[in-house]
Tab-separated table of C-alpha atoms in Angstrom:
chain	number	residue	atom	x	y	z
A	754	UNK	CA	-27.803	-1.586	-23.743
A	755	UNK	CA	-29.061	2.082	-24.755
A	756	UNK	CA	-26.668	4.398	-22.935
A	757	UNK	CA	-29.135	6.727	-21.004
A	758	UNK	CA	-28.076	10.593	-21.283
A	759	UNK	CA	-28.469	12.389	-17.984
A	760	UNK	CA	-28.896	15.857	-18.835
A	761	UNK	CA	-28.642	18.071	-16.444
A	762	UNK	CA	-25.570	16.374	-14.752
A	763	UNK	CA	-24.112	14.616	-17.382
A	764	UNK	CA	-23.549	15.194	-21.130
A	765	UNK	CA	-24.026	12.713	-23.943
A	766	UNK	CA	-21.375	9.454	-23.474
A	767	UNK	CA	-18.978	8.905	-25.727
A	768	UNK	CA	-19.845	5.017	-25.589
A	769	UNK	CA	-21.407	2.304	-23.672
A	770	UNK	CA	-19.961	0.034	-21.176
A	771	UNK	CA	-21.459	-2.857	-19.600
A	772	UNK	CA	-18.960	-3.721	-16.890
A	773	UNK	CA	-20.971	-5.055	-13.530
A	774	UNK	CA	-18.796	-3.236	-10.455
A	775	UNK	CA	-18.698	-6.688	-8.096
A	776	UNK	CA	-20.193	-6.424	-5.067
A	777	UNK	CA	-22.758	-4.096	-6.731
A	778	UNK	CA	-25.457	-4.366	-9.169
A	779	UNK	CA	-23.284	-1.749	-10.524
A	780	UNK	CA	-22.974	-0.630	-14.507
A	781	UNK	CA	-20.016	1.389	-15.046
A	782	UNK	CA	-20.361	3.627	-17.829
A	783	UNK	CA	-17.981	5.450	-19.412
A	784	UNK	CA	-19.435	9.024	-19.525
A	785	UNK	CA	-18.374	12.315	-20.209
A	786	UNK	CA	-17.466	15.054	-17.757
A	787	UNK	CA	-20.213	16.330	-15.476
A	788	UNK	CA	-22.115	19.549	-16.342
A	789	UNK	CA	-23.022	21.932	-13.807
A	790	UNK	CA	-26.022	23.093	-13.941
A	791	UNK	CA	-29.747	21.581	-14.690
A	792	UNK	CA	-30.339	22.028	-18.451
A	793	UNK	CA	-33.577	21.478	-21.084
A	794	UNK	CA	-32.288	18.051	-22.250
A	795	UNK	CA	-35.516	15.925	-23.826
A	796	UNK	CA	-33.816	12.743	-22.560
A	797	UNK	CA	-34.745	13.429	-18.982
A	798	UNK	CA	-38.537	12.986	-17.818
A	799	UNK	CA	-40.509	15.814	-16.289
A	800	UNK	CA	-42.128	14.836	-12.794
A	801	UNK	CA	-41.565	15.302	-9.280
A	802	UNK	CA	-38.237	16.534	-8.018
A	803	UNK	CA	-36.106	13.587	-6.751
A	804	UNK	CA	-34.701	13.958	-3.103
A	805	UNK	CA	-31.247	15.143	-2.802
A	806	UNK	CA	-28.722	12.510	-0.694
A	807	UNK	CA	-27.651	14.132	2.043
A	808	UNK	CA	-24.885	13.791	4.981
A	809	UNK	CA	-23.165	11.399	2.789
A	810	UNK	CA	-20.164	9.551	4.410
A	811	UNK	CA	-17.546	7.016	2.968
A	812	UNK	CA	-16.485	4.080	5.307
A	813	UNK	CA	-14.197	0.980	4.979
A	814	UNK	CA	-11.779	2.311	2.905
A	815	UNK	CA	-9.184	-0.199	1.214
A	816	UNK	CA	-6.984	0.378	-1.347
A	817	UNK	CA	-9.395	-0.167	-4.259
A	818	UNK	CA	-12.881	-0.356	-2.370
A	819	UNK	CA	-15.393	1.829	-0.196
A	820	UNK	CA	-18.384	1.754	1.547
A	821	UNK	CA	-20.861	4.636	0.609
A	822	UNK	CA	-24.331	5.965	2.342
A	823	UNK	CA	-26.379	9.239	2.340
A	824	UNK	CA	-29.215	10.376	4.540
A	825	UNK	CA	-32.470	10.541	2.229
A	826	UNK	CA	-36.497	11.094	2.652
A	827	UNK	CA	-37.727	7.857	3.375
A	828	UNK	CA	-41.263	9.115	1.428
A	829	UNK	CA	-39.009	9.028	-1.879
A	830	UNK	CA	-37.222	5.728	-2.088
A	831	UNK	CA	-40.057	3.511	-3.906
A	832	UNK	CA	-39.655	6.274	-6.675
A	833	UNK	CA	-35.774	5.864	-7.116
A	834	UNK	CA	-34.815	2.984	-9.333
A	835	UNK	CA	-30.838	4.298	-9.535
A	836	UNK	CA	-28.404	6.015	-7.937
A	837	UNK	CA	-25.269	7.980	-10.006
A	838	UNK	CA	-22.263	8.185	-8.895
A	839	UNK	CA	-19.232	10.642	-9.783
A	840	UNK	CA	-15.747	9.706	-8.975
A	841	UNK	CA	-13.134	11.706	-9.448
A	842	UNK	CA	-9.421	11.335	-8.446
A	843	UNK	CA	-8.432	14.602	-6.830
A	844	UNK	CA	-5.579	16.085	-9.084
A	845	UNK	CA	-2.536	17.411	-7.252
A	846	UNK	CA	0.845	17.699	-7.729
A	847	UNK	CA	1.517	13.979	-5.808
A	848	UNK	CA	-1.223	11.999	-7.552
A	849	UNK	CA	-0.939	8.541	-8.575
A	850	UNK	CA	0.531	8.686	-12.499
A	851	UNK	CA	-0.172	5.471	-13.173
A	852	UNK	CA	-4.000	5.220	-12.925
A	853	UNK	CA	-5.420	3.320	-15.268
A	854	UNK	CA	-6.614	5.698	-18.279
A	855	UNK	CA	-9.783	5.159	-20.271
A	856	UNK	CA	-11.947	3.589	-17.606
A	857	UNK	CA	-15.212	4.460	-16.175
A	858	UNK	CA	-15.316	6.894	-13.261
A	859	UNK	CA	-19.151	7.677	-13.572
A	860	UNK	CA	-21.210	4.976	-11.948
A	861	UNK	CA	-24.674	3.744	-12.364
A	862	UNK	CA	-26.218	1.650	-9.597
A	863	UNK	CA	-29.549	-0.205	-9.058
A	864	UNK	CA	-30.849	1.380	-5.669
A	865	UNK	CA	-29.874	-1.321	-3.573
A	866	UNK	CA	-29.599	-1.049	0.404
A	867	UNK	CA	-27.662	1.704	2.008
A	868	UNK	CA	-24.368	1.486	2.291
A	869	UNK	CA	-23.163	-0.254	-1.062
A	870	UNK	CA	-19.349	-1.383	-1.468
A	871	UNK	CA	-18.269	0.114	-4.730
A	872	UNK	CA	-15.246	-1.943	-5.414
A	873	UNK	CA	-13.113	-2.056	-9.000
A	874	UNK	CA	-8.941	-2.264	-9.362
A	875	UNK	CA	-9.440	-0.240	-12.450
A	876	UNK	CA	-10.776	2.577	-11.341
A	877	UNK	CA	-9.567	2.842	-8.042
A	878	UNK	CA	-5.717	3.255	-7.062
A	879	UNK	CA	-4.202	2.999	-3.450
A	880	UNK	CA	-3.231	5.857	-1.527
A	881	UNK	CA	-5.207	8.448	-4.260
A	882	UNK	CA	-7.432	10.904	-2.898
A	883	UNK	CA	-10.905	11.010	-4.438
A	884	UNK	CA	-13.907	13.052	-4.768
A	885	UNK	CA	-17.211	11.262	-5.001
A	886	UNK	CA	-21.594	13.238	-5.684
A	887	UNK	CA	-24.649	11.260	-5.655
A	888	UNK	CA	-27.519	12.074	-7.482
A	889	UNK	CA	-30.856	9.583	-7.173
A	890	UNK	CA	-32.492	8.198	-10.476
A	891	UNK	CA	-35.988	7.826	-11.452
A	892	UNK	CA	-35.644	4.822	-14.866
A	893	UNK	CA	-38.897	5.804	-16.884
A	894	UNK	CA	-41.262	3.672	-19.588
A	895	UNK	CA	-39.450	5.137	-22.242
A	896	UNK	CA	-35.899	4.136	-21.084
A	897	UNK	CA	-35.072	7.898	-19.695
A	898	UNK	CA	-34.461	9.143	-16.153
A	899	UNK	CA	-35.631	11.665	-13.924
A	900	UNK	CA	-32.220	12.681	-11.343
A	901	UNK	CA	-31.955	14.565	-8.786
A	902	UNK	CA	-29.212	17.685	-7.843
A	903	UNK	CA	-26.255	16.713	-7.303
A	904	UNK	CA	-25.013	16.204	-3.875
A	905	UNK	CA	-22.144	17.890	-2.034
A	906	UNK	CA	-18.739	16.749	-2.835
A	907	UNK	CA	-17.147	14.736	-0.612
A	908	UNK	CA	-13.062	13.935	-0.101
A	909	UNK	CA	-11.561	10.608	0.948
A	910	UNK	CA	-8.119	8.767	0.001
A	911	UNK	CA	-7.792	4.857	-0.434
A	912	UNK	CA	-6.268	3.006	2.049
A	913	UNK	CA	-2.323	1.255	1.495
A	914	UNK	CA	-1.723	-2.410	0.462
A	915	UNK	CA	-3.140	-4.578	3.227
A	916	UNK	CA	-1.322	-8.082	4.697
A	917	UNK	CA	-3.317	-10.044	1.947
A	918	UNK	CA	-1.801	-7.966	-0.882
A	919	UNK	CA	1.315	-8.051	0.517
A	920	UNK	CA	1.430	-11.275	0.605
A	921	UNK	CA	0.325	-11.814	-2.948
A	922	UNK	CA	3.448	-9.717	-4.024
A	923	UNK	CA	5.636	-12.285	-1.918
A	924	UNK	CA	4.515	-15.305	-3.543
A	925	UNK	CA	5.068	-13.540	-6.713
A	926	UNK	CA	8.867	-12.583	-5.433
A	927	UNK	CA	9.170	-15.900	-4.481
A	928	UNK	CA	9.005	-17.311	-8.101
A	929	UNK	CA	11.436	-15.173	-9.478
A	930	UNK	CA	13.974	-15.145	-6.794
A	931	UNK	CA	16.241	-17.593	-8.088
A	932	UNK	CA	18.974	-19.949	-6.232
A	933	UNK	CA	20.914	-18.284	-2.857
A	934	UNK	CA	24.418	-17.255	-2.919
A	935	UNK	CA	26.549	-16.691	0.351
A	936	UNK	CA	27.447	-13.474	1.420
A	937	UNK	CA	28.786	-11.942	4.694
A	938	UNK	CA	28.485	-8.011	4.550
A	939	UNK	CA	25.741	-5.530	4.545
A	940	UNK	CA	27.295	-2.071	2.749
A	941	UNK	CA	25.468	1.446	1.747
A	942	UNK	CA	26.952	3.630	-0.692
A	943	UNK	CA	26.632	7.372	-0.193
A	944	UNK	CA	28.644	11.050	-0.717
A	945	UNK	CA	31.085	12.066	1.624
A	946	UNK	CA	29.845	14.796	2.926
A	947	UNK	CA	26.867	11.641	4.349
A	948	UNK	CA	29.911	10.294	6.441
A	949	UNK	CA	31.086	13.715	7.604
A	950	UNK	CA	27.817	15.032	8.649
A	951	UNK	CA	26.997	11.675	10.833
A	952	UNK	CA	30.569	11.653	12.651
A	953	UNK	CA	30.681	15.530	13.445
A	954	UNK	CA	26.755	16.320	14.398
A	955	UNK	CA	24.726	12.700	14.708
A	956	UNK	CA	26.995	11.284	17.291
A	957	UNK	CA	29.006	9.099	14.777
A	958	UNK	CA	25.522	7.208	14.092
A	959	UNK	CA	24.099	6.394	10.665
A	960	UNK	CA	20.384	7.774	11.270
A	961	UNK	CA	16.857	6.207	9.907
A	962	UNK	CA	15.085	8.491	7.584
A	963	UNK	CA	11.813	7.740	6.145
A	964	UNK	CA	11.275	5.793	3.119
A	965	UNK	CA	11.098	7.605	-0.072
A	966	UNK	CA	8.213	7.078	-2.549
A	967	UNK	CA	10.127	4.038	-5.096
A	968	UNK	CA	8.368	0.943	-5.738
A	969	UNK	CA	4.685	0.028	-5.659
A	970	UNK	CA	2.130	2.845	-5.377
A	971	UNK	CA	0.457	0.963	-2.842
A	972	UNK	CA	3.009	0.299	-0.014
A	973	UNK	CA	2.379	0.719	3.325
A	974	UNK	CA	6.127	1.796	4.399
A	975	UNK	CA	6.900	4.476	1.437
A	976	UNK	CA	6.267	7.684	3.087
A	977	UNK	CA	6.236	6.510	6.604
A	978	UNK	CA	8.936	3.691	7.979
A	979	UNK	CA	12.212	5.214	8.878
A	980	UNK	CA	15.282	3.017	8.460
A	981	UNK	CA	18.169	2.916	6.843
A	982	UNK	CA	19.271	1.581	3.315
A	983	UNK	CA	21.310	-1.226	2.765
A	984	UNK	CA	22.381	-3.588	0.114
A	985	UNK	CA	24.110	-7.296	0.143
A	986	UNK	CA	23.837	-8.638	-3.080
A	987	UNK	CA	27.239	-9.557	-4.373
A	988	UNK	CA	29.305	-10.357	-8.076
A	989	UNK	CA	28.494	-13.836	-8.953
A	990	UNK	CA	31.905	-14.079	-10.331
A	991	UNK	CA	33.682	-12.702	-7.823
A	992	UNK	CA	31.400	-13.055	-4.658
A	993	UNK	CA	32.151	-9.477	-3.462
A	994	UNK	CA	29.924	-6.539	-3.562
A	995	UNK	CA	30.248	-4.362	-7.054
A	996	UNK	CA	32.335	-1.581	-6.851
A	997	UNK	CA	30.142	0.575	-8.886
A	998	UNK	CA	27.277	2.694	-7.233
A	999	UNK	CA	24.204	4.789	-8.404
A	1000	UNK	CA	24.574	6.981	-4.844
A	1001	UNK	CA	28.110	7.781	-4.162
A	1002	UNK	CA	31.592	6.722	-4.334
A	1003	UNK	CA	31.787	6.256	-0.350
A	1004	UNK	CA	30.804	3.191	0.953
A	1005	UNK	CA	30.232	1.521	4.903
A	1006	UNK	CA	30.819	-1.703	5.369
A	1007	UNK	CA	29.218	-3.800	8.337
A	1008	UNK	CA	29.581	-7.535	8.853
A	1009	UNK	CA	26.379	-8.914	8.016
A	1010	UNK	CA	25.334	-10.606	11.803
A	1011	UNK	CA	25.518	-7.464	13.481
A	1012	UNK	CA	22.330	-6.224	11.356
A	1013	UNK	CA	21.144	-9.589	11.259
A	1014	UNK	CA	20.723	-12.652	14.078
A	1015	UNK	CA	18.447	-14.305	15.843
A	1016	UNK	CA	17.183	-10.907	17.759
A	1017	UNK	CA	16.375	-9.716	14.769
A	1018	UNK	CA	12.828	-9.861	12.770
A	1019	UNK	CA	12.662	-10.019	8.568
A	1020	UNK	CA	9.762	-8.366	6.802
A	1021	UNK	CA	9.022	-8.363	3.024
A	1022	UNK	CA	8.041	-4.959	1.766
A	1023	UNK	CA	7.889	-4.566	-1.556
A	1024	UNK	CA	8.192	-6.492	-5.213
A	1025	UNK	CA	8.649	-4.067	-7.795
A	1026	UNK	CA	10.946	-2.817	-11.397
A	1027	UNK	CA	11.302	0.607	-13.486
A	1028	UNK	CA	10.455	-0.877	-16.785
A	1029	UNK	CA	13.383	-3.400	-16.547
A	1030	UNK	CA	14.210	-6.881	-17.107
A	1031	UNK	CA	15.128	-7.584	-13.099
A	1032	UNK	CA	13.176	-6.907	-10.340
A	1033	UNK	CA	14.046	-4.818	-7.016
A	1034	UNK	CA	12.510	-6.989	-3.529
A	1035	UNK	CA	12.355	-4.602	-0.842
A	1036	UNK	CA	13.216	-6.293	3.071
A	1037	UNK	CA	12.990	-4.731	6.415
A	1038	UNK	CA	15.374	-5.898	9.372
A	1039	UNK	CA	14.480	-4.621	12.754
A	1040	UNK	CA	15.631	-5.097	15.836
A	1041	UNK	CA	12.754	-7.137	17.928
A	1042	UNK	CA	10.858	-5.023	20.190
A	1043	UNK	CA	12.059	-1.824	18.130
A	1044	UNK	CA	9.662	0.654	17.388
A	1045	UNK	CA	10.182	-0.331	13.504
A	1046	UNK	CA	9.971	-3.783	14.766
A	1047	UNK	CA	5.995	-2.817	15.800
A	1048	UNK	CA	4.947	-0.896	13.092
A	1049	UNK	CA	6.327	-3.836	11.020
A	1050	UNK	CA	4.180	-6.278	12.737
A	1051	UNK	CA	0.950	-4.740	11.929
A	1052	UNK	CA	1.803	-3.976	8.191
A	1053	UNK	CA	4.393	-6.540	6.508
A	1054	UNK	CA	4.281	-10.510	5.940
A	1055	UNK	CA	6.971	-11.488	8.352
A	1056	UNK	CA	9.911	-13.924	7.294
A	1057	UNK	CA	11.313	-17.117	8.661
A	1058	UNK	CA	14.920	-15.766	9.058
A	1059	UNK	CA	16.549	-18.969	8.607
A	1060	UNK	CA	13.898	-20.367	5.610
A	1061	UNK	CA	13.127	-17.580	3.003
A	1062	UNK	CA	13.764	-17.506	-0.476
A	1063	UNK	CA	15.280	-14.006	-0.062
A	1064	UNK	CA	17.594	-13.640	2.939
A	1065	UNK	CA	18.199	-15.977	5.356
A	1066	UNK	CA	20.544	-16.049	8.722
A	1067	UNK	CA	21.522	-20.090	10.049
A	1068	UNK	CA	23.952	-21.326	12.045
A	1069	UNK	CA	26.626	-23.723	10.760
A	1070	UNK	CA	29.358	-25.245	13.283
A	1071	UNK	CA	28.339	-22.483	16.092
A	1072	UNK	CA	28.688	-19.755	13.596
A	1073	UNK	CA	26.207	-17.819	11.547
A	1074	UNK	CA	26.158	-18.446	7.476
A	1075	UNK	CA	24.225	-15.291	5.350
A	1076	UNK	CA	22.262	-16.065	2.211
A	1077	UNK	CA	20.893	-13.883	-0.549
A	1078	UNK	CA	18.521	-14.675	-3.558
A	1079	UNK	CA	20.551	-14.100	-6.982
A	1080	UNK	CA	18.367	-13.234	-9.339
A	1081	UNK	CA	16.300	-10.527	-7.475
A	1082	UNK	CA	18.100	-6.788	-6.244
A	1083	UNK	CA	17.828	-7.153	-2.435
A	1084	UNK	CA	17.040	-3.540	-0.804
A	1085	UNK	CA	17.416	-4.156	2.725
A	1086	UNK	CA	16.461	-1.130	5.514
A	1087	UNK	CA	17.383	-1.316	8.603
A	1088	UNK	CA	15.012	0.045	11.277
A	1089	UNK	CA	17.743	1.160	14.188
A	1090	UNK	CA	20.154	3.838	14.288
A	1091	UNK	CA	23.639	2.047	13.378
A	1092	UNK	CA	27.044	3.347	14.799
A	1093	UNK	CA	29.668	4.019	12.195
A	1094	UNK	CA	32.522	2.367	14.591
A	1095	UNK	CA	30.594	-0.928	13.841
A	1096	UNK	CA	31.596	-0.862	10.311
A	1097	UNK	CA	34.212	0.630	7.942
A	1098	UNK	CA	33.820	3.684	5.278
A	1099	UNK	CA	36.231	3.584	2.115
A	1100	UNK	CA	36.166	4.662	-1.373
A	1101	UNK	CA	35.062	2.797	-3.744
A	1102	UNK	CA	36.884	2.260	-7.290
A	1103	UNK	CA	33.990	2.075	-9.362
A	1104	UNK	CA	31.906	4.452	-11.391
A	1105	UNK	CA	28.635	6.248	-10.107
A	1106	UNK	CA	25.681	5.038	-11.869
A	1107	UNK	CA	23.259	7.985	-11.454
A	1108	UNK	CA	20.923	5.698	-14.279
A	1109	UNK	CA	20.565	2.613	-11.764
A	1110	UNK	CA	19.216	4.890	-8.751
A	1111	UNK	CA	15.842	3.831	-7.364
A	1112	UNK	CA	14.932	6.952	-5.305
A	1113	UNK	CA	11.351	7.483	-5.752
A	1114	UNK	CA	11.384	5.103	-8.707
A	1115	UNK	CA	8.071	4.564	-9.945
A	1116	UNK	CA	6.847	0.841	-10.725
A	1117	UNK	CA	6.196	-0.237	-14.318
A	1118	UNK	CA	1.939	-0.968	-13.621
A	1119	UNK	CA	2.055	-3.179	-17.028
A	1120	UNK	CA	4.449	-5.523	-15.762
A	1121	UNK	CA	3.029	-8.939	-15.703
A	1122	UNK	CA	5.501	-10.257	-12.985
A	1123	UNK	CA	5.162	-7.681	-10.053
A	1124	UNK	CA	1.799	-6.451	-9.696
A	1125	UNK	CA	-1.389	-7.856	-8.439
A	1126	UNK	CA	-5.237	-7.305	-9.352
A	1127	UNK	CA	-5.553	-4.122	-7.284
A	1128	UNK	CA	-4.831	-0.768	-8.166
A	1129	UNK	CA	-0.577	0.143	-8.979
């Protein structure tokens, strides 16, 4: 298929590609960069102006689709054949890194009927604020088109992970999660001065803080659940927690059932790794009927607390036995403030291992084993 060069909105492409957008009648081209203003170019046919879309708006966002429709002179439509379309991901100093590079970001549609899902994983990223301009397309005999002005810009972001991805990153967890060793403590490593400031002005209370950035691009909790950090995966020599530490050399201990009982609800969050060979699964404890507990419910796969393949809580002669997967690294937040006089702080006798922290840790998007066919 001939390439068709769009001159007075888009300069000669660089090559063709044939890739059919699903859900559309869609060819995505890869095109060059968007000129901005009309020029003389032969390869577009003289005849009557095309109409402009107008009052376009962008509904039914997900994290790698959209719904898109425009406002347009009914008097014109037999004359349009195509519509172009120009997405852009807005740049700014928090964009998505990890967008796929090299792929097609001008569209070409057949004018089908208003609105039209555009929908493609490798174009569009979750949580990535976008800028999308129409222009309508007369085809001609010859192969060339007559296009209208661009339209006006227009600014939407994609929409988090939903349930169903979510739960496609679980069953991937579950595979690599490996056999369950018992444990009975939930600990969190942090500086001194973290102790000090919660005993002398938070009321001797551990406080939730919202979720940094790490892990997959696409989760629903970085950025906006507030919890806690803690960790419970142990030596499998020794059966202990490892006295090294990536975030300081001062450590609480808690016993594992007060986080962690039958009043309790388990969510999984988030599969992800930095370029590594193990893999970091992400779980949320919170209290039931907390206000993490609710905003929880409407974003995260919930867990069977006593039959996971990541964490579980039974009982055993009246008392309750812990579990954790072995070959996964368990990071477990806790949704509720937590007193410190539940739990002891001591120094640890290991080394800090600055290299191992996961704060805003970005996910490796080429690793076959922890993402999913939408975008990083």
């Amino acid at each position: 298929m001939e390439v068709p060069r769009l001159g007075h909105s888009i300069s000669s492409p660089t090559s063709p590609c044939e890739t059919m957008v699903k859900n559309l009648s869609l060819e995505a081209i890869q095109l060059c960069e968007r000129e901005g203003n009309k020029s003389q170019d032969s390869g577009i046919a003289e005849m009557e102006e095309l109409p402009v879309p107008q009052n376009i708006k962008i509904n039914n966002i997900t994290c790698d689709s959209f719904k898109i429709s425009w406002d347009m002179d009914p008097k014109s439509k037999e004359r349009i054949t195509h519509y172009f379309i120009d997405l852009n991901k807005k740049e700014n100093k928090n964009s998505n890194k990890f967008k796929h590079k090299d792929v097609p970001t001008k569209l070409v549609a057949k004018a089908v009927p208003l609105p039209m899902t555009v929908r493609g994983h490798w174009f569009l990223s979750p949580r990535t604020e976008y800028t999308v301009a129409v222009q309508t397309a007369s085809k001609q005999s010859d192969g060339d088109y007559a296009v209208s002005e661009w339209s006006e810009i227009i600014e939407f972001c994609t929409a988090d992970y939903s349930p169903v991805h979510l739960t496609q990153l679980l069953e991937k967890a579950e595979v690599i999660a490996g056999r369950m060793l018992k444990f009975s403590l939930f600990y969190r490593n942090q500086h001194k001065e973290y102790f000090d400031k919660a005993r002398v002005q938070q009321g001797n209370k551990m406080m939730p803080s919202v979720k940094d950035n790490s892990g997959s691009h696409g989760s629903p909790i970085s950025g906006k659940l507030e919890g806690i950090f803690f960790s419970c995966n142990t030596e499998f020599n020794t059966g202990k927690a490892p006295q090294d530490s990536p975030y300081g050399r001062y450590r609480f201990e808690v016993q594992a059932e007060v986080l962690f009982n039958q009043k309790t609800n388990l969510y999984f969050g988030d599969l992800y790794c930095m370029y590594t060979a193990y893999h970091y699964v992400i779980l949320v404890l919170a209290p039931s009927g907390s206000p993490g507990d609710e905003f929880c419910k409407q974003r995260l796969p919930q867990l069977n607390i006593a039959d996971n393949k990541f964490l579980t809580c039974t009982e055993e002669d009246g008392r309750l036995v812990f579990h954790h997967a072995q070959d996964v690294i368990l990071e477990v937040i806790y949704t509720d403030p937590l007193d410190l006089s539940l739990g002891t702080v001591a120094e640890i006798s290991g080394h800090q291992l600055r290299s191992l922290s996961t704060v805003n840790a970005k996910k490796d998007p080429s690793c076959k084993i922890c993402n999913i066919s939408v975008g990083r």
